[in-house]
């Protein structure tokens, strides 16, 4: 199987704000809304499982949905801690902030600035994108596979628009 996705469903627990999937050597995370600390722990656990399965660094693609609200300072700290804690497991990081309105463009500018200030941004490591299709050439180059197919599979799983 080329792709696998994981979501959580339970009648007593509200639907999660996220989806994850491991496609080839790419770990996808889609945030519908900013995460809770518990959701960050679940995502971290799934990421480590994907890493253990491959035993080599993964490309990470993190997507925020266009209707996602801007994370507050506590949520931002949690997200950056997730990235810091898993940096050694990631060969490339691609952030996709979906949406075409002015607020989405401003959010991308602010996110770029935060990546630079926190020293996460590096053209050879982290990139911010408006569209998931822009990631395909990087995946093809890094993994020597069809990056368009990986993005297409992620789209079918509802991980990117």
GROMACS .gro file of N, CA and C in nm:
model
  483
    1UNK      N    1   0.084  -0.117   0.000
    1UNK     CA    2   0.000   0.000   0.000
    1UNK      C    3   0.089   0.123   0.000
    2UNK      N    4   0.061   0.215  -0.088
    2UNK     CA    5   0.143   0.334  -0.103
    2UNK      C    6   0.114   0.438   0.004
    3UNK      N    7  -0.011   0.450   0.048
    3UNK     CA    8  -0.049   0.553   0.143
    3UNK      C    9  -0.134   0.495   0.254
    4UNK      N   10  -0.120   0.552   0.371
    4UNK     CA   11  -0.208   0.516   0.482
    4UNK      C   12  -0.237   0.642   0.561
    5UNK      N   13  -0.361   0.656   0.602
    5UNK     CA   14  -0.401   0.773   0.679
    5UNK      C   15  -0.458   0.727   0.811
    6UNK      N   16  -0.447   0.812   0.911
    6UNK     CA   17  -0.499   0.779   1.042
    6UNK      C   18  -0.578   0.896   1.096
    7UNK      N   19  -0.700   0.867   1.137
    7UNK     CA   20  -0.781   0.965   1.209
    7UNK      C   21  -0.839   0.893   1.329
    8UNK      N   22  -0.889   0.969   1.423
    8UNK     CA   23  -0.946   0.910   1.544
    8UNK      C   24  -1.095   0.935   1.546
    9UNK      N   25  -1.174   0.831   1.580
    9UNK     CA   26  -1.318   0.848   1.593
    9UNK      C   27  -1.364   0.772   1.716
   10UNK      N   28  -1.444   0.836   1.795
   10UNK     CA   29  -1.504   0.773   1.911
   10UNK      C   30  -1.627   0.853   1.948
   11UNK      N   31  -1.731   0.785   1.993
   11UNK     CA   32  -1.855   0.854   2.023
   11UNK      C   33  -1.843   0.946   2.143
   12UNK      N   34  -1.752   0.917   2.238
   12UNK     CA   35  -1.740   1.000   2.357
   12UNK      C   36  -1.635   1.110   2.342
   13UNK      N   37  -1.557   1.104   2.239
   13UNK     CA   38  -1.451   1.203   2.218
   13UNK      C   39  -1.485   1.284   2.094
   14UNK      N   40  -1.474   1.418   2.102
   14UNK     CA   41  -1.502   1.499   1.983
   14UNK      C   42  -1.404   1.466   1.870
   15UNK      N   43  -1.450   1.488   1.748
   15UNK     CA   44  -1.364   1.462   1.631
   15UNK      C   45  -1.236   1.545   1.643
   16UNK      N   46  -1.123   1.487   1.607
   16UNK     CA   47  -0.997   1.562   1.617
   16UNK      C   48  -0.991   1.675   1.514
   17UNK      N   49  -0.907   1.771   1.543
   17UNK     CA   50  -0.885   1.885   1.455
   17UNK      C   51  -0.779   1.854   1.351
   18UNK      N   52  -0.740   1.729   1.336
   18UNK     CA   53  -0.628   1.698   1.249
   18UNK      C   54  -0.646   1.564   1.181
   19UNK      N   55  -0.564   1.543   1.078
   19UNK     CA   56  -0.547   1.414   1.011
   19UNK      C   57  -0.397   1.395   0.994
   20UNK      N   58  -0.353   1.271   0.996
   20UNK     CA   59  -0.214   1.241   0.964
   20UNK      C   60  -0.211   1.128   0.862
   21UNK      N   61  -0.104   1.122   0.788
   21UNK     CA   62  -0.082   1.011   0.694
   21UNK      C   63   0.066   0.998   0.668
   22UNK      N   64   0.104   0.877   0.637
   22UNK     CA   65   0.242   0.846   0.601
   22UNK      C   66   0.240   0.790   0.460
   23UNK      N   67   0.292   0.867   0.366
   23UNK     CA   68   0.294   0.827   0.225
   23UNK      C   69   0.440   0.824   0.181
   24UNK      N   70   0.485   0.706   0.144
   24UNK     CA   71   0.625   0.683   0.108
   24UNK      C   72   0.710   0.729   0.226
   25UNK      N   73   0.799   0.825   0.211
   25UNK     CA   74   0.878   0.879   0.324
   25UNK      C   75   0.831   1.021   0.357
   26UNK      N   76   0.704   1.047   0.340
   26UNK     CA   77   0.648   1.179   0.369
   26UNK      C   78   0.542   1.164   0.477
   27UNK      N   79   0.556   1.242   0.583
   27UNK     CA   80   0.456   1.241   0.690
   27UNK      C   81   0.375   1.369   0.677
   28UNK      N   82   0.245   1.352   0.658
   28UNK     CA   83   0.152   1.463   0.642
   28UNK      C   84   0.075   1.487   0.771
   29UNK      N   85   0.058   1.614   0.803
   29UNK     CA   86  -0.030   1.656   0.912
   29UNK      C   87  -0.118   1.766   0.856
   30UNK      N   88  -0.248   1.752   0.876
   30UNK     CA   89  -0.342   1.857   0.836
   30UNK      C   90  -0.413   1.905   0.961
   31UNK      N   91  -0.399   2.034   0.989
   31UNK     CA   92  -0.467   2.097   1.102
   31UNK      C   93  -0.590   2.170   1.051
   32UNK      N   94  -0.707   2.130   1.098
   32UNK     CA   95  -0.830   2.203   1.066
   32UNK      C   96  -0.844   2.324   1.157
   33UNK      N   97  -0.792   2.313   1.277
   33UNK     CA   98  -0.786   2.420   1.376
   33UNK      C   99  -0.656   2.400   1.453
   34UNK      N  100  -0.612   2.502   1.526
   34UNK     CA  101  -0.491   2.483   1.607
   34UNK      C  102  -0.509   2.367   1.706
   35UNK      N  103  -0.400   2.296   1.734
   35UNK     CA  104  -0.410   2.174   1.814
   35UNK      C  105  -0.416   2.200   1.965
   36UNK      N  106  -0.476   2.101   2.032
   36UNK     CA  107  -0.471   2.097   2.178
   36UNK      C  108  -0.340   2.028   2.217
   37UNK      N  109  -0.297   2.041   2.341
   37UNK     CA  110  -0.177   1.968   2.384
   37UNK      C  111  -0.191   1.816   2.364
   38UNK      N  112  -0.312   1.763   2.386
   38UNK     CA  113  -0.333   1.619   2.368
   38UNK      C  114  -0.318   1.580   2.221
   39UNK      N  115  -0.369   1.663   2.131
   39UNK     CA  116  -0.356   1.635   1.988
   39UNK      C  117  -0.210   1.640   1.945
   40UNK      N  118  -0.133   1.732   2.001
   40UNK     CA  119   0.010   1.739   1.970
   40UNK      C  120   0.080   1.611   2.013
   41UNK      N  121   0.041   1.556   2.128
   41UNK     CA  122   0.102   1.431   2.175
   41UNK      C  123   0.068   1.315   2.082
   42UNK      N  124  -0.056   1.309   2.033
   42UNK     CA  125  -0.096   1.203   1.941
   42UNK      C  126  -0.017   1.215   1.810
   43UNK      N  127  -0.007   1.336   1.757
   43UNK     CA  128   0.065   1.357   1.632
   43UNK      C  129   0.213   1.322   1.650
   44UNK      N  130   0.273   1.361   1.762
   44UNK     CA  131   0.413   1.329   1.788
   44UNK      C  132   0.433   1.177   1.791
   45UNK      N  133   0.342   1.106   1.854
   45UNK     CA  134   0.350   0.961   1.861
   45UNK      C  135   0.340   0.898   1.721
   46UNK      N  136   0.247   0.946   1.640
   46UNK     CA  137   0.232   0.894   1.504
   46UNK      C  138   0.355   0.925   1.419
   47UNK      N  139   0.413   1.043   1.440
   47UNK     CA  140   0.533   1.078   1.364
   47UNK      C  141   0.647   0.983   1.400
   48UNK      N  142   0.666   0.959   1.530
   48UNK     CA  143   0.773   0.868   1.572
   48UNK      C  144   0.751   0.727   1.517
   49UNK      N  145   0.625   0.682   1.512
   49UNK     CA  146   0.595   0.550   1.454
   49UNK      C  147   0.635   0.546   1.306
   50UNK      N  148   0.605   0.653   1.233
   50UNK     CA  149   0.641   0.659   1.091
   50UNK      C  150   0.793   0.658   1.075
   51UNK      N  151   0.862   0.732   1.161
   51UNK     CA  152   1.008   0.735   1.156
   51UNK      C  153   1.064   0.595   1.184
   52UNK      N  154   1.013   0.529   1.287
   52UNK     CA  155   1.062   0.397   1.323
   52UNK      C  156   1.039   0.296   1.210
   53UNK      N  157   0.930   0.313   1.139
   53UNK     CA  158   0.899   0.224   1.026
   53UNK      C  159   1.003   0.238   0.915
   54UNK      N  160   1.050   0.361   0.891
   54UNK     CA  161   1.146   0.387   0.783
   54UNK      C  162   1.291   0.382   0.828
   55UNK      N  163   1.315   0.419   0.953
   55UNK     CA  164   1.451   0.428   1.009
   55UNK      C  165   1.540   0.522   0.928
   56UNK      N  166   1.479   0.624   0.871
   56UNK     CA  167   1.552   0.732   0.806
   56UNK      C  168   1.466   0.857   0.811
   57UNK      N  169   1.531   0.972   0.793
   57UNK     CA  170   1.458   1.098   0.804
   57UNK      C  171   1.341   1.103   0.706
   58UNK      N  172   1.236   1.173   0.747
   58UNK     CA  173   1.116   1.189   0.667
   58UNK      C  174   1.103   1.332   0.619
   59UNK      N  175   1.035   1.350   0.509
   59UNK     CA  176   0.988   1.483   0.470
   59UNK      C  177   0.858   1.504   0.547
   60UNK      N  178   0.839   1.622   0.601
   60UNK     CA  179   0.716   1.653   0.674
   60UNK      C  180   0.640   1.760   0.597
   61UNK      N  181   0.511   1.738   0.579
   61UNK     CA  182   0.424   1.836   0.515
   61UNK      C  183   0.314   1.868   0.615
   62UNK      N  184   0.311   1.992   0.658
   62UNK     CA  185   0.212   2.037   0.755
   62UNK      C  186   0.122   2.139   0.687
   63UNK      N  187  -0.008   2.111   0.689
   63UNK     CA  188  -0.106   2.195   0.621
   63UNK      C  189  -0.203   2.254   0.721
   64UNK      N  190  -0.233   2.383   0.705
   64UNK     CA  191  -0.340   2.444   0.782
   64UNK      C  192  -0.453   2.474   0.685
   65UNK      N  193  -0.573   2.437   0.725
   65UNK     CA  194  -0.692   2.458   0.641
   65UNK      C  195  -0.723   2.607   0.633
   66UNK      N  196  -0.786   2.650   0.524
   66UNK     CA  197  -0.814   2.793   0.508
   66UNK      C  198  -0.908   2.850   0.614
   67UNK      N  199  -0.990   2.766   0.675
   67UNK     CA  200  -1.082   2.816   0.778
   67UNK      C  201  -1.024   2.805   0.919
   68UNK      N  202  -0.901   2.760   0.931
   68UNK     CA  203  -0.838   2.747   1.063
   68UNK      C  204  -0.814   2.886   1.121
   69UNK      N  205  -0.845   2.900   1.248
   69UNK     CA  206  -0.817   3.027   1.313
   69UNK      C  207  -0.668   3.036   1.343
   70UNK      N  208  -0.622   3.156   1.367
   70UNK     CA  209  -0.481   3.177   1.398
   70UNK      C  210  -0.454   3.121   1.538
   71UNK      N  211  -0.349   3.042   1.555
   71UNK     CA  212  -0.322   2.986   1.688
   71UNK      C  213  -0.283   3.095   1.788
   72UNK      N  214  -0.324   3.075   1.913
   72UNK     CA  215  -0.284   3.170   2.017
   72UNK      C  216  -0.140   3.140   2.058
   73UNK      N  217  -0.086   3.216   2.151
   73UNK     CA  218   0.056   3.202   2.185
   73UNK      C  219   0.087   3.063   2.242
   74UNK      N  220  -0.001   3.007   2.323
   74UNK     CA  221   0.022   2.874   2.379
   74UNK      C  222   0.021   2.768   2.270
   75UNK      N  223  -0.073   2.780   2.177
   75UNK     CA  224  -0.080   2.684   2.066
   75UNK      C  225   0.042   2.696   1.976
   76UNK      N  226   0.087   2.819   1.950
   76UNK     CA  227   0.208   2.838   1.868
   76UNK      C  228   0.329   2.775   1.935
   77UNK      N  229   0.342   2.794   2.067
   77UNK     CA  230   0.454   2.734   2.140
   77UNK      C  231   0.452   2.582   2.126
   78UNK      N  232   0.333   2.523   2.136
   78UNK     CA  233   0.320   2.379   2.121
   78UNK      C  234   0.361   2.331   1.983
   79UNK      N  235   0.319   2.405   1.881
   79UNK     CA  236   0.354   2.368   1.743
   79UNK      C  237   0.505   2.380   1.720
   80UNK      N  238   0.566   2.488   1.769
   80UNK     CA  239   0.710   2.504   1.750
   80UNK      C  240   0.788   2.401   1.831
   81UNK      N  241   0.737   2.364   1.948
   81UNK     CA  242   0.803   2.259   2.028
   81UNK      C  243   0.796   2.126   1.954
   82UNK      N  244   0.682   2.097   1.892
   82UNK     CA  245   0.671   1.975   1.812
   82UNK      C  246   0.778   1.972   1.704
   83UNK      N  247   0.795   2.084   1.634
   83UNK     CA  248   0.898   2.091   1.529
   83UNK      C  249   1.038   2.077   1.586
   84UNK      N  250   1.066   2.148   1.696
   84UNK     CA  251   1.199   2.140   1.757
   84UNK      C  252   1.231   1.998   1.802
   85UNK      N  253   1.135   1.932   1.867
   85UNK     CA  254   1.158   1.798   1.920
   85UNK      C  255   1.179   1.694   1.811
   86UNK      N  256   1.128   1.721   1.692
   86UNK     CA  257   1.136   1.623   1.583
   86UNK      C  258   1.231   1.665   1.471
   87UNK      N  259   1.301   1.772   1.489
   87UNK     CA  260   1.393   1.824   1.386
   87UNK      C  261   1.490   1.717   1.336
   88UNK      N  262   1.543   1.637   1.426
   88UNK     CA  263   1.642   1.536   1.387
   88UNK      C  264   1.583   1.425   1.300
   89UNK      N  265   1.450   1.414   1.298
   89UNK     CA  266   1.383   1.311   1.218
   89UNK      C  267   1.335   1.363   1.083
   90UNK      N  268   1.354   1.492   1.057
   90UNK     CA  269   1.298   1.554   0.937
   90UNK      C  270   1.410   1.600   0.845
   91UNK      N  271   1.406   1.556   0.719
   91UNK     CA  272   1.505   1.604   0.622
   91UNK      C  273   1.456   1.730   0.551
   92UNK      N  274   1.325   1.744   0.535
   92UNK     CA  275   1.265   1.864   0.475
   92UNK      C  276   1.132   1.890   0.543
   93UNK      N  277   1.102   2.017   0.562
   93UNK     CA  278   0.976   2.058   0.622
   93UNK      C  279   0.905   2.151   0.526
   94UNK      N  280   0.781   2.116   0.492
   94UNK     CA  281   0.701   2.200   0.403
   94UNK      C  282   0.574   2.240   0.476
   95UNK      N  283   0.554   2.368   0.489
   95UNK     CA  284   0.434   2.422   0.553
   95UNK      C  285   0.344   2.477   0.444
   96UNK      N  286   0.219   2.432   0.443
   96UNK     CA  287   0.121   2.478   0.346
   96UNK      C  288   0.013   2.552   0.422
   97UNK      N  289  -0.001   2.680   0.394
   97UNK     CA  290  -0.107   2.760   0.454
   97UNK      C  291  -0.205   2.789   0.342
   98UNK      N  292  -0.315   2.711   0.342
   98UNK     CA  293  -0.413   2.722   0.235
   98UNK      C  294  -0.496   2.849   0.249
   99UNK      N  295  -0.548   2.898   0.139
   99UNK     CA  296  -0.636   3.014   0.139
   99UNK      C  297  -0.583   3.124   0.051
  100UNK      N  298  -0.675   3.200  -0.009
  100UNK     CA  299  -0.637   3.304  -0.104
  100UNK      C  300  -0.672   3.445  -0.059
  101UNK      N  301  -0.739   3.459   0.053
  101UNK     CA  302  -0.781   3.591   0.097
  101UNK      C  303  -0.665   3.667   0.161
  102UNK      N  304  -0.687   3.795   0.181
  102UNK     CA  305  -0.585   3.881   0.240
  102UNK      C  306  -0.536   3.826   0.373
  103UNK      N  307  -0.628   3.778   0.457
  103UNK     CA  308  -0.588   3.726   0.588
  103UNK      C  309  -0.493   3.609   0.574
  104UNK      N  310  -0.512   3.525   0.471
  104UNK     CA  311  -0.423   3.410   0.450
  104UNK      C  312  -0.284   3.457   0.405
  105UNK      N  313  -0.281   3.559   0.320
  105UNK     CA  314  -0.151   3.614   0.278
  105UNK      C  315  -0.078   3.674   0.396
  106UNK      N  316  -0.149   3.744   0.482
  106UNK     CA  317  -0.088   3.802   0.603
  106UNK      C  318  -0.039   3.692   0.696
  107UNK      N  319  -0.116   3.586   0.710
  107UNK     CA  320  -0.074   3.474   0.796
  107UNK      C  321   0.054   3.410   0.742
  108UNK      N  322   0.065   3.397   0.611
  108UNK     CA  323   0.187   3.339   0.553
  108UNK      C  324   0.308   3.429   0.581
  109UNK      N  325   0.287   3.560   0.572
  109UNK     CA  326   0.397   3.655   0.601
  109UNK      C  327   0.439   3.643   0.747
  110UNK      N  328   0.341   3.638   0.837
  110UNK     CA  329   0.371   3.627   0.980
  110UNK      C  330   0.440   3.494   1.009
  111UNK      N  331   0.390   3.386   0.950
  111UNK     CA  332   0.452   3.255   0.971
  111UNK      C  333   0.595   3.253   0.920
  112UNK      N  334   0.621   3.314   0.806
  112UNK     CA  335   0.758   3.322   0.754
  112UNK      C  336   0.848   3.394   0.852
  113UNK      N  337   0.800   3.505   0.905
  113UNK     CA  338   0.879   3.581   1.002
  113UNK      C  339   0.906   3.498   1.127
  114UNK      N  340   0.805   3.425   1.175
  114UNK     CA  341   0.826   3.342   1.294
  114UNK      C  342   0.928   3.231   1.268
  115UNK      N  343   0.924   3.174   1.150
  115UNK     CA  344   1.022   3.070   1.117
  115UNK      C  345   1.163   3.127   1.116
  116UNK      N  346   1.177   3.248   1.064
  116UNK     CA  347   1.309   3.310   1.061
  116UNK      C  348   1.356   3.343   1.201
  117UNK      N  349   1.269   3.404   1.281
  117UNK     CA  350   1.305   3.444   1.418
  117UNK      C  351   1.339   3.323   1.504
  118UNK      N  352   1.264   3.215   1.488
  118UNK     CA  353   1.290   3.095   1.569
  118UNK      C  354   1.400   3.008   1.510
  119UNK      N  355   1.458   3.053   1.402
  119UNK     CA  356   1.568   2.984   1.334
  119UNK      C  357   1.530   2.847   1.280
  120UNK      N  358   1.402   2.828   1.254
  120UNK     CA  359   1.357   2.703   1.190
  120UNK      C  360   1.371   2.717   1.039
  121UNK      N  361   1.352   2.839   0.988
  121UNK     CA  362   1.354   2.859   0.844
  121UNK      C  363   1.495   2.842   0.788
  122UNK      N  364   1.503   2.770   0.681
  122UNK     CA  365   1.627   2.748   0.609
  122UNK      C  366   1.584   2.695   0.473
  123UNK      N  367   1.629   2.757   0.365
  123UNK     CA  368   1.585   2.716   0.232
  123UNK      C  369   1.614   2.571   0.202
  124UNK      N  370   1.712   2.513   0.269
  124UNK     CA  371   1.740   2.372   0.246
  124UNK      C  372   1.664   2.282   0.342
  125UNK      N  373   1.589   2.340   0.434
  125UNK     CA  374   1.515   2.259   0.530
  125UNK      C  375   1.366   2.294   0.532
  126UNK      N  376   1.331   2.417   0.560
  126UNK     CA  377   1.189   2.455   0.577
  126UNK      C  378   1.147   2.554   0.470
  127UNK      N  379   1.028   2.528   0.417
  127UNK     CA  380   0.971   2.617   0.316
  127UNK      C  381   0.824   2.636   0.345
  128UNK      N  382   0.774   2.753   0.313
  128UNK     CA  383   0.633   2.786   0.330
  128UNK      C  384   0.570   2.795   0.192
  129UNK      N  385   0.454   2.732   0.175
  129UNK     CA  386   0.387   2.727   0.046
  129UNK      C  387   0.242   2.772   0.057
  130UNK      N  388   0.190   2.819  -0.055
  130UNK     CA  389   0.049   2.855  -0.064
  130UNK      C  390  -0.034   2.736  -0.112
  131UNK      N  391   0.028   2.651  -0.196
  131UNK     CA  392  -0.042   2.537  -0.255
  131UNK      C  393   0.042   2.410  -0.240
  132UNK      N  394  -0.025   2.299  -0.217
  132UNK     CA  395   0.045   2.172  -0.201
  132UNK      C  396   0.118   2.129  -0.328
  133UNK      N  397   0.064   2.165  -0.445
  133UNK     CA  398   0.129   2.126  -0.571
  133UNK      C  399   0.271   2.181  -0.581
  134UNK      N  400   0.299   2.291  -0.512
  134UNK     CA  401   0.433   2.349  -0.517
  134UNK      C  402   0.538   2.261  -0.449
  135UNK      N  403   0.493   2.165  -0.368
  135UNK     CA  404   0.585   2.079  -0.294
  135UNK      C  405   0.636   1.963  -0.379
  136UNK      N  406   0.558   1.920  -0.477
  136UNK     CA  407   0.590   1.801  -0.555
  136UNK      C  408   0.733   1.799  -0.611
  137UNK      N  409   0.782   1.909  -0.671
  137UNK     CA  410   0.920   1.903  -0.723
  137UNK      C  411   1.025   1.880  -0.614
  138UNK      N  412   1.001   1.933  -0.495
  138UNK     CA  413   1.096   1.913  -0.385
  138UNK      C  414   1.097   1.766  -0.342
  139UNK      N  415   0.978   1.704  -0.336
  139UNK     CA  416   0.970   1.563  -0.299
  139UNK      C  417   1.035   1.475  -0.404
  140UNK      N  418   1.012   1.507  -0.531
  140UNK     CA  419   1.075   1.432  -0.639
  140UNK      C  420   1.226   1.440  -0.629
  141UNK      N  421   1.278   1.559  -0.606
  141UNK     CA  422   1.422   1.579  -0.598
  141UNK      C  423   1.481   1.509  -0.475
  142UNK      N  424   1.419   1.524  -0.360
  142UNK     CA  425   1.472   1.469  -0.236
  142UNK      C  426   1.460   1.317  -0.229
  143UNK      N  427   1.343   1.266  -0.266
  143UNK     CA  428   1.315   1.123  -0.247
  143UNK      C  429   1.335   1.038  -0.371
  144UNK      N  430   1.354   1.105  -0.485
  144UNK     CA  431   1.373   1.033  -0.613
  144UNK      C  432   1.252   0.946  -0.646
  145UNK      N  433   1.132   1.000  -0.618
  145UNK     CA  434   1.006   0.934  -0.651
  145UNK      C  435   0.917   1.038  -0.718
  146UNK      N  436   0.799   0.995  -0.758
  146UNK     CA  437   0.705   1.087  -0.822
  146UNK      C  438   0.635   1.172  -0.716
  147UNK      N  439   0.683   1.293  -0.697
  147UNK     CA  440   0.625   1.385  -0.599
  147UNK      C  441   0.481   1.420  -0.630
  148UNK      N  442   0.447   1.426  -0.759
  148UNK     CA  443   0.308   1.456  -0.798
  148UNK      C  444   0.214   1.345  -0.751
  149UNK      N  445   0.261   1.222  -0.757
  149UNK     CA  446   0.177   1.110  -0.710
  149UNK      C  447   0.157   1.118  -0.560
  150UNK      N  448   0.261   1.152  -0.487
  150UNK     CA  449   0.248   1.164  -0.341
  150UNK      C  450   0.147   1.272  -0.306
  151UNK      N  451   0.156   1.387  -0.371
  151UNK     CA  452   0.061   1.496  -0.345
  151UNK      C  453  -0.080   1.454  -0.387
  152UNK      N  454  -0.092   1.383  -0.498
  152UNK     CA  455  -0.223   1.334  -0.544
  152UNK      C  456  -0.285   1.238  -0.442
  153UNK      N  457  -0.203   1.147  -0.389
  153UNK     CA  458  -0.253   1.055  -0.286
  153UNK      C  459  -0.294   1.131  -0.160
  154UNK      N  460  -0.216   1.230  -0.124
  154UNK     CA  461  -0.249   1.312  -0.006
  154UNK      C  462  -0.381   1.387  -0.028
  155UNK      N  463  -0.401   1.433  -0.150
  155UNK     CA  464  -0.527   1.502  -0.183
  155UNK      C  465  -0.646   1.407  -0.171
  156UNK      N  466  -0.629   1.284  -0.219
  156UNK     CA  467  -0.736   1.184  -0.209
  156UNK      C  468  -0.770   1.151  -0.063
  157UNK      N  469  -0.671   1.159   0.024
  157UNK     CA  470  -0.692   1.131   0.165
  157UNK      C  471  -0.741   1.253   0.244
  158UNK      N  472  -0.758   1.367   0.173
  158UNK     CA  473  -0.807   1.488   0.239
  158UNK      C  474  -0.704   1.561   0.322
  159UNK      N  475  -0.577   1.541   0.290
  159UNK     CA  476  -0.469   1.605   0.366
  159UNK      C  477  -0.427   1.740   0.309
  160UNK      N  478  -0.451   1.760   0.182
  160UNK     CA  479  -0.421   1.887   0.115
  160UNK      C  480  -0.534   1.918   0.018
  161UNK      N  481  -0.549   2.044  -0.015
  161UNK     CA  482  -0.654   2.085  -0.110
  161UNK      C  483  -0.602   2.074  -0.251
   0.00000   0.00000   0.00000
